[in-house]
Tab-separated table of C-alpha atoms and ligand atoms in Angstrom:
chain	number	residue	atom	x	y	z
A	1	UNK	CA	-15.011	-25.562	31.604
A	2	UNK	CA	-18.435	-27.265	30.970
A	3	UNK	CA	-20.474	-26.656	34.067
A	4	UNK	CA	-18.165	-24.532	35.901
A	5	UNK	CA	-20.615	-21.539	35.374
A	6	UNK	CA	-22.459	-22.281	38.589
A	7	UNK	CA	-20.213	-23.436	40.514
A	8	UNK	CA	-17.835	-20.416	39.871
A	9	UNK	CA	-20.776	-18.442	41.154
A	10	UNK	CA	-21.145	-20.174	44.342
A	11	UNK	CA	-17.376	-19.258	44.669
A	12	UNK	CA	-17.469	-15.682	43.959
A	13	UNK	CA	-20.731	-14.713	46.583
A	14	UNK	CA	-18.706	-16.695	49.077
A	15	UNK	CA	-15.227	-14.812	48.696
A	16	UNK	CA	-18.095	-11.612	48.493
A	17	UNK	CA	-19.286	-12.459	51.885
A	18	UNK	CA	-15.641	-13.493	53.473
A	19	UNK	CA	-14.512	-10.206	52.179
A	20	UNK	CA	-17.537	-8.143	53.467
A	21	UNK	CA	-17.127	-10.218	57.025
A	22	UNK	CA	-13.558	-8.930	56.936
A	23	UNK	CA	-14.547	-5.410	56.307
A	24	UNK	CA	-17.677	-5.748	59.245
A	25	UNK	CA	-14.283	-6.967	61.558
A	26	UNK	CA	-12.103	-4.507	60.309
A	27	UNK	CA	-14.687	-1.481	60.475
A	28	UNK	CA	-15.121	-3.300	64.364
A	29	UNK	CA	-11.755	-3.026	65.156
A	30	UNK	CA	-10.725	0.425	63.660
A	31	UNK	CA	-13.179	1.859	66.194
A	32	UNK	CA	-11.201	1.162	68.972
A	33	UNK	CA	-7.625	1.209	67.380
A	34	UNK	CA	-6.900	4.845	68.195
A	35	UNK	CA	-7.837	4.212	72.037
A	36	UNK	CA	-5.966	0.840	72.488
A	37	UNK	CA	-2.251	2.141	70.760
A	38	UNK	CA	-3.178	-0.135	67.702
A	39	UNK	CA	-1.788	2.584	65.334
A	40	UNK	CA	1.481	3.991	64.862
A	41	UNK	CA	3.253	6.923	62.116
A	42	UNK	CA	6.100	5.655	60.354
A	43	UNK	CA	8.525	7.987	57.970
A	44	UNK	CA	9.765	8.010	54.497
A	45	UNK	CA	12.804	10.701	53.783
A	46	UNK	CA	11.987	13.120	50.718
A	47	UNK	CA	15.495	14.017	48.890
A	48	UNK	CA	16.354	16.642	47.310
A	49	UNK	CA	17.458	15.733	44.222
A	50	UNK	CA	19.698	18.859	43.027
A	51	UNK	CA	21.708	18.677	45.762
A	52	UNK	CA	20.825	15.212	47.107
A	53	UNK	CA	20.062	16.287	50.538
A	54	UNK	CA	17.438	15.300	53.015
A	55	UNK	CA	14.533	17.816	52.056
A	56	UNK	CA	11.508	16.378	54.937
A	57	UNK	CA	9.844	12.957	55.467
A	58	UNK	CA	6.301	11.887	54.508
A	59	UNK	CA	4.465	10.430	57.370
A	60	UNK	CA	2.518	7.084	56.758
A	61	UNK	CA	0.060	5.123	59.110
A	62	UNK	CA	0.388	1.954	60.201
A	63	UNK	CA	-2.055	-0.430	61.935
A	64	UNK	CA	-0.614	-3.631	63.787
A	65	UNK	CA	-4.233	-5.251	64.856
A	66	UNK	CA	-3.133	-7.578	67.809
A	67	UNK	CA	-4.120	-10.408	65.894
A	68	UNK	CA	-4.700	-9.722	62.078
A	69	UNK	CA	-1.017	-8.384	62.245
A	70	UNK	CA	0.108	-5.298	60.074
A	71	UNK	CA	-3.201	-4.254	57.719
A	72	UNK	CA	-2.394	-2.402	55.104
A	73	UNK	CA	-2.993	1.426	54.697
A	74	UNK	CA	-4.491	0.395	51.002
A	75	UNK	CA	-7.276	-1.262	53.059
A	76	UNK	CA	-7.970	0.325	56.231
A	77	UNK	CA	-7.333	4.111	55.068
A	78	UNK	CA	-10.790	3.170	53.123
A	79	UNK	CA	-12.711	2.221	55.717
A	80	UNK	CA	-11.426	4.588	57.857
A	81	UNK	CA	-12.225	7.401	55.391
A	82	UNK	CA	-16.245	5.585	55.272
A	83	UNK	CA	-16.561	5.899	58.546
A	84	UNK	CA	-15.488	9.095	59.396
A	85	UNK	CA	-12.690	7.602	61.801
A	86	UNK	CA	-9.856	9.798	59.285
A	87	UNK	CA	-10.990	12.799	60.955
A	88	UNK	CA	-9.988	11.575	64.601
A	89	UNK	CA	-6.992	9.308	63.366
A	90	UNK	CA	-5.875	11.596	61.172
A	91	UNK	CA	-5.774	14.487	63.866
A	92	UNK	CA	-3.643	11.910	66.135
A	93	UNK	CA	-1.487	11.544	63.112
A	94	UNK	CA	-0.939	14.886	62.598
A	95	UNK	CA	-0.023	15.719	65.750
A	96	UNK	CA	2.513	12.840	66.388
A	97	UNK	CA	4.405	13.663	63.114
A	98	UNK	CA	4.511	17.453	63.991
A	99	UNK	CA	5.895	16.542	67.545
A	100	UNK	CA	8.467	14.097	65.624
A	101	UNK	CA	9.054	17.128	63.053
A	102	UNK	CA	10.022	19.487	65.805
A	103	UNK	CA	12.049	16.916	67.789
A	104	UNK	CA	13.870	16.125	64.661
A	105	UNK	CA	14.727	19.771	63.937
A	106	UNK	CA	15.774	20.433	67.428
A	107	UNK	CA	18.863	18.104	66.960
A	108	UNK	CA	19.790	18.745	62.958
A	109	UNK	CA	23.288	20.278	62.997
A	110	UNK	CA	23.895	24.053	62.832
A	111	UNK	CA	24.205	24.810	58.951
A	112	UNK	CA	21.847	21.588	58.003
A	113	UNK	CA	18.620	22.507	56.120
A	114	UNK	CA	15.449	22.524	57.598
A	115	UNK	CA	13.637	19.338	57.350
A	116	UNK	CA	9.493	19.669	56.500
A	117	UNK	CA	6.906	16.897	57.228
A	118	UNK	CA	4.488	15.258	54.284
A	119	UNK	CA	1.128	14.068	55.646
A	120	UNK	CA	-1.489	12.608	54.101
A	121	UNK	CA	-4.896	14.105	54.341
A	122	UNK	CA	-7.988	12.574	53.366
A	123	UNK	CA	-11.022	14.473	51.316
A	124	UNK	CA	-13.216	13.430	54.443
A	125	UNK	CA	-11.013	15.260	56.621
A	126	UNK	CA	-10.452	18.216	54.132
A	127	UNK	CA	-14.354	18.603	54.528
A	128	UNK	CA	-14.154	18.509	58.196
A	129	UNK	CA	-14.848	21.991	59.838
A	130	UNK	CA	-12.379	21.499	62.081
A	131	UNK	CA	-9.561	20.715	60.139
A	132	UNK	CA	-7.866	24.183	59.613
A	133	UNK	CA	-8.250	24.851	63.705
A	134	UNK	CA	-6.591	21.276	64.128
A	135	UNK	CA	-3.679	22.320	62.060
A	136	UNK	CA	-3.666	26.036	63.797
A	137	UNK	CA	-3.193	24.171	67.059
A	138	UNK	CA	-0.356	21.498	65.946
A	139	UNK	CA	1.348	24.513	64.547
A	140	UNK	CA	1.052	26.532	67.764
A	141	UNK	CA	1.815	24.124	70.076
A	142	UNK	CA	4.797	22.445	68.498
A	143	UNK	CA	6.313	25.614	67.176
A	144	UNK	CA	6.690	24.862	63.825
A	145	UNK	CA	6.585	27.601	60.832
A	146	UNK	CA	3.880	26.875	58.843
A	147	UNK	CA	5.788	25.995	55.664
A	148	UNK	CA	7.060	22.895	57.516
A	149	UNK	CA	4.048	21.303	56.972
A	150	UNK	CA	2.868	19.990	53.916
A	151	UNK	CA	-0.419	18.291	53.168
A	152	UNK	CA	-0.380	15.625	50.321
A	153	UNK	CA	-4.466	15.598	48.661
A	154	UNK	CA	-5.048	12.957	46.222
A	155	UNK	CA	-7.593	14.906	43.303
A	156	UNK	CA	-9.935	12.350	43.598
A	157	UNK	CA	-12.775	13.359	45.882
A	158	UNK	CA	-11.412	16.745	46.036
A	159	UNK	CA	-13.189	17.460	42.580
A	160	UNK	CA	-16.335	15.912	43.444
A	161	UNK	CA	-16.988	18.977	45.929
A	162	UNK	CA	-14.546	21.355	44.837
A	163	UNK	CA	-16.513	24.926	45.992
A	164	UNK	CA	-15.899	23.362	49.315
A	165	UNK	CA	-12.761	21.751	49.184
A	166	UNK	CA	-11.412	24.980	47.386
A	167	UNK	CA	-12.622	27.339	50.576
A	168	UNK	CA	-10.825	25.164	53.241
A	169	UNK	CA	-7.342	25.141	50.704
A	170	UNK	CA	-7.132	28.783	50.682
A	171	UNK	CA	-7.503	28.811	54.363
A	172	UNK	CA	-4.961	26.183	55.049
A	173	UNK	CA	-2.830	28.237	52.473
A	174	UNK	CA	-3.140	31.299	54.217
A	175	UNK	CA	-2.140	29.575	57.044
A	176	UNK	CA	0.981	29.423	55.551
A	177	UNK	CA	1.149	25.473	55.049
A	178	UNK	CA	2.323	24.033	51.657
A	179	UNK	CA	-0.660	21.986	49.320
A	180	UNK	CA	0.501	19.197	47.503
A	181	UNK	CA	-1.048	17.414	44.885
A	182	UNK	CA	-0.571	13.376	45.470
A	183	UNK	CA	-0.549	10.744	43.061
A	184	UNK	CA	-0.626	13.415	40.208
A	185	UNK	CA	-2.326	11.773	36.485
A	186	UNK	CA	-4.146	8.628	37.996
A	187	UNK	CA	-7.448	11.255	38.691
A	188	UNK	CA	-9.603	12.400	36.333
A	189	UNK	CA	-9.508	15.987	35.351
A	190	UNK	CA	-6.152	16.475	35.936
A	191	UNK	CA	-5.271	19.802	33.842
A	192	UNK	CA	-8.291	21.809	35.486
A	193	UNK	CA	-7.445	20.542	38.644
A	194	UNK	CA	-3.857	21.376	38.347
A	195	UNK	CA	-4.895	24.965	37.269
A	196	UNK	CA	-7.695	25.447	40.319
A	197	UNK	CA	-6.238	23.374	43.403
A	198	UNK	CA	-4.268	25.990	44.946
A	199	UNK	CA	-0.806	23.569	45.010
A	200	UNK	CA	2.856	24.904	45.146
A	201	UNK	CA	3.893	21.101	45.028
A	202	UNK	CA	2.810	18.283	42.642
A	203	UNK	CA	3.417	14.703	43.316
A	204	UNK	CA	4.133	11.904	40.171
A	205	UNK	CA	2.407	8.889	40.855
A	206	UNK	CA	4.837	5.844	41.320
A	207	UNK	CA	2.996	4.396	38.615
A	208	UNK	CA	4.629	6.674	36.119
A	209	UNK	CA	8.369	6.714	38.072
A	210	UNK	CA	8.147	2.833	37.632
A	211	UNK	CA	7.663	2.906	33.716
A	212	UNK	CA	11.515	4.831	33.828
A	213	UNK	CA	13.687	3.146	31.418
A	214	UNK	CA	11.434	0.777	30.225
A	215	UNK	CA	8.022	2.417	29.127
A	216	UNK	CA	8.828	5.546	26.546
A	217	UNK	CA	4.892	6.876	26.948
A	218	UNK	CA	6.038	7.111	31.006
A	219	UNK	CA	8.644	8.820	30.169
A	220	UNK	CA	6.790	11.719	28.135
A	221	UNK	CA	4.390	11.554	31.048
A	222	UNK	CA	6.632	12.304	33.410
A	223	UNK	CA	8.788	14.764	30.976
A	224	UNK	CA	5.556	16.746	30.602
A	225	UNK	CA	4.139	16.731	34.389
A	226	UNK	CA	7.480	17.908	35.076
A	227	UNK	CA	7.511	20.934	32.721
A	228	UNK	CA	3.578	22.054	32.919
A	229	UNK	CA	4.688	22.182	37.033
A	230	UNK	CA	7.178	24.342	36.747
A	231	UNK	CA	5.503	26.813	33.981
A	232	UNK	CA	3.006	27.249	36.689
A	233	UNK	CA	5.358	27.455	39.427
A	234	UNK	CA	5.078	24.397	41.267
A	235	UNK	CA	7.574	22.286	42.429
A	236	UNK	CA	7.925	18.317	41.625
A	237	UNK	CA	8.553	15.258	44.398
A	238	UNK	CA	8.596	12.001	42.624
A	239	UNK	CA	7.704	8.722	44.408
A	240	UNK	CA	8.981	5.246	43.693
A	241	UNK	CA	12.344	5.875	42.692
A	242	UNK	CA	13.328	2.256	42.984
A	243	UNK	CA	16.806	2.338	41.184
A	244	UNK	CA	19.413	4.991	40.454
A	245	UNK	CA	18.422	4.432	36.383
A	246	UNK	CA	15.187	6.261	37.530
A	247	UNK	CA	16.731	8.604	40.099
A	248	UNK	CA	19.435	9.892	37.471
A	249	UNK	CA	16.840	10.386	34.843
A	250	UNK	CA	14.430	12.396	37.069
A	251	UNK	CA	17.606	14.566	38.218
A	252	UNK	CA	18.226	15.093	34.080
A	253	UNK	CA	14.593	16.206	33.722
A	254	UNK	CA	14.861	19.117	36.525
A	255	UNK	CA	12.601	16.722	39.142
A	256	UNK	CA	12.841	18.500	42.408
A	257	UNK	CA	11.941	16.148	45.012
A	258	UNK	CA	11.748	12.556	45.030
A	259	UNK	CA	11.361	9.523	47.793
A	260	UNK	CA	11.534	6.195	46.959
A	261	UNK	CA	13.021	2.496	48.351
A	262	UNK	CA	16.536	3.353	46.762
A	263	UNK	CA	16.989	6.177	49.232
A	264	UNK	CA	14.618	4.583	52.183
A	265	UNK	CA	11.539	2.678	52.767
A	266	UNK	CA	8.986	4.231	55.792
A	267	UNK	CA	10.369	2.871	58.906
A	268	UNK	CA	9.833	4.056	62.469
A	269	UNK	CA	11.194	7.311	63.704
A	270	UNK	CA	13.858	5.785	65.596
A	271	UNK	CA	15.584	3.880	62.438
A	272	UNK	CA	15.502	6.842	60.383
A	273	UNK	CA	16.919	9.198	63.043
A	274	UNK	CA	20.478	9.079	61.220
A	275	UNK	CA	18.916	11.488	58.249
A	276	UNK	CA	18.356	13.554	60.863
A	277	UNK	CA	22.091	13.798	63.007
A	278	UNK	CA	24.345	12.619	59.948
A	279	UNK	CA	24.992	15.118	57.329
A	280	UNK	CA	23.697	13.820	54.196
A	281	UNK	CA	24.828	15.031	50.555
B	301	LIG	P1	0.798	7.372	49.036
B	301	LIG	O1	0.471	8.655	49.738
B	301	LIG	O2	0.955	7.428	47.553
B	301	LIG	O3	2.106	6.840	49.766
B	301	LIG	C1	3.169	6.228	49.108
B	301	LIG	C2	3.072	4.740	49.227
B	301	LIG	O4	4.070	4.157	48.379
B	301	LIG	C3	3.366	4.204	50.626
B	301	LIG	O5	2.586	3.030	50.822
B	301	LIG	C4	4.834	3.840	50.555
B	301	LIG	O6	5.220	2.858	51.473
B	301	LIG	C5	4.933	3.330	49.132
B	301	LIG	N1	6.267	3.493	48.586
B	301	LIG	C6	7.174	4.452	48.842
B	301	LIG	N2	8.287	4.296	48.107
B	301	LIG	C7	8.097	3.193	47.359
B	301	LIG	C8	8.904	2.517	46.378
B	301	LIG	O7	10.027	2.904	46.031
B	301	LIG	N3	8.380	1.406	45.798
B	301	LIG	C9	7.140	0.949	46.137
B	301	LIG	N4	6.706	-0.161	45.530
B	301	LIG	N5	6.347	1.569	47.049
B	301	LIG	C10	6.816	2.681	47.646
B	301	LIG	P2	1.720	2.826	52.121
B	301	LIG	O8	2.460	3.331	53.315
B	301	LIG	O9	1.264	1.416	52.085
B	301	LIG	O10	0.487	3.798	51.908
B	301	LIG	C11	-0.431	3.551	50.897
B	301	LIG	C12	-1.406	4.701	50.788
B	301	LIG	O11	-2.211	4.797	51.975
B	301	LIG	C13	-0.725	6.066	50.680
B	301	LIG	O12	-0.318	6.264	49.362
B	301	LIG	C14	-1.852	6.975	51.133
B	301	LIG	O13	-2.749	7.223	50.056
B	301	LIG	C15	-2.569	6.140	52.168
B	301	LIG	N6	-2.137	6.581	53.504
B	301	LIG	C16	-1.089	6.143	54.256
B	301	LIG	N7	-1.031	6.808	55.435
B	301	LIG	C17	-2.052	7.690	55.421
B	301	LIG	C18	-2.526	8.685	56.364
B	301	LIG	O14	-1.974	8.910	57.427
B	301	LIG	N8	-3.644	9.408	55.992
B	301	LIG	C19	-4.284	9.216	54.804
B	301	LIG	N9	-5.351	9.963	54.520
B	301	LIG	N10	-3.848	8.312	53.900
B	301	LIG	C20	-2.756	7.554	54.209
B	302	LIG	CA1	1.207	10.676	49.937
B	303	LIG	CA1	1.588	9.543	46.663
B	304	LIG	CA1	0.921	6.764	45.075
């Protein structure tokens, strides 16, 4: 409208400084998080999908600031990846999920599959020296195989560096712990990545899963992830499988994995303990 132009201004540097006030709180806060209990690792199950049994759990972080309430991963993770507070939070987290992981396969049932744990792991931490030690020591102190663990890496950020990224991946591989590729096809270079990122697991993005049954150009997305994977020998989790339309058209295409609301949403490691002790098929 007429005259709106400056006044639509005044708006937008305001909102600006709210949100940069909220980010100077937030940044505040997230220092001391870690040390007060603030954070806390909650767990998504990863099916199967050939023989629709419980295959691991991804482990997600949660933040309940005693007064902002629950802040979302999409907006702390950031900051916390600025900062360089991922390398100490994201050592807690690892830890905590690996005790949980071991824990968890201490009471399956004889005969039941062993269950792995997904976490997360930031470029920032990837580029940490210490990272492969930190993962040495969860490994040796919980007694878990290596190939329990996997580490999810988004490509973006991992490219930008990728000589150094590259060295600590083969280490972490030779460690014996599986790479995955997250949120596969919303990077850039995704075909040379897929060919140099030393991955045995690839990740769809749930912005493809979520175009299932209604979007035909997701579909060929998905199709094609799926079949360039597995002609380089990777395997293929899907996340986001909201319905049982997009679950029984991933198990069609030869999807390996997937995780999604229809099976679970991430919920603390008590209320998904029945994965664990009931036998699942
Ligand atoms: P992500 O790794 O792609 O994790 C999957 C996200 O999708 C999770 O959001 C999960 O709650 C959500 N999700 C799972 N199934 C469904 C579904 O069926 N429908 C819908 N609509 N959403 C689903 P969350 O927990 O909010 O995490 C967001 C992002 O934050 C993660 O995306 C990951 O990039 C980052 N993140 C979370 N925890 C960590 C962590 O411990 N370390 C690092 N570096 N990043 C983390
Ligand atoms: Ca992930
Ligand atoms: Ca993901
Ligand atoms: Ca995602």
């Amino acid at each position: 409208a007429k005259g709106s132009g400056r006044n639509s201004y005044a708006v937008f540097t305001e909102a600006m400084r709210d949100q940069a006030r909220r980010r100077a709180d937030l940044e505040q806060a997230l220092r001391a998080a870690l040390k007060q209990g603030e954070l806390s690792v909650q767990y998504q199950p990863i099916i199967d999908l050939t023989t629709g049994a419980l295959s691991g759990f991804e482990a997600l972080m949660r933040w309940n600031h005693p007064e902002l309430g629950m802040v979302s991963p999409l907006e702390f993770i950031p900051i916390a990846e600025d900062t360089g507070l991922i390398v100490a939070s994201g050592a807690w987290l690892l830890e905590e999920a690996a005790t949980q992981l071991a824990q968890w396969r201490s009471e399956r049932p004889a005969g039941a599959p062993p269950v792995h744990m997904s976490v997360n792991v930031s470029v920032r931490q990837l580029r940490n020296a210490a990272l492969v030690d930190v993962v040495r020591d969860v490994l040796q102190r919980t007694g878990l195989p290596a190939d329990a663990l996997w580490l999810e890496l988004t490509e973006s950020g991992v490219f930008e560096d990728l000589d150094l990224s590259l060295a600590t991946l083969r280490e972490l591989r030779e460690l014996g712990v599986v790479l995955c590729i997250d949120d596969f096809g919303t990077g850039y270079s995704s075909l040379t990545y897929l060919r140099q990122f030393p991955a045995s697991i690839v990740k769809i993005d749930r912005s493809f899963v979520s175009g299932i049954g209604v979007n035909p150009d997701d579909e060929a997305i998905v199709r094609t992830v799926i079949a360039m994977a597995h002609a380089l020998g990777q395997q293929v989790v899907a996340e986001g499988i909201e319905t049982s339309e997009h679950r029984d058209w991933l198990r069609r295409q030869g999807c390996d994995f997937g995780q999604g609301y229809l099976y679970s949403p991430p919920r603390p490691a008590q209320a998904q303990r029945s994965w664990i002790v009931e036998q699942q098929s």
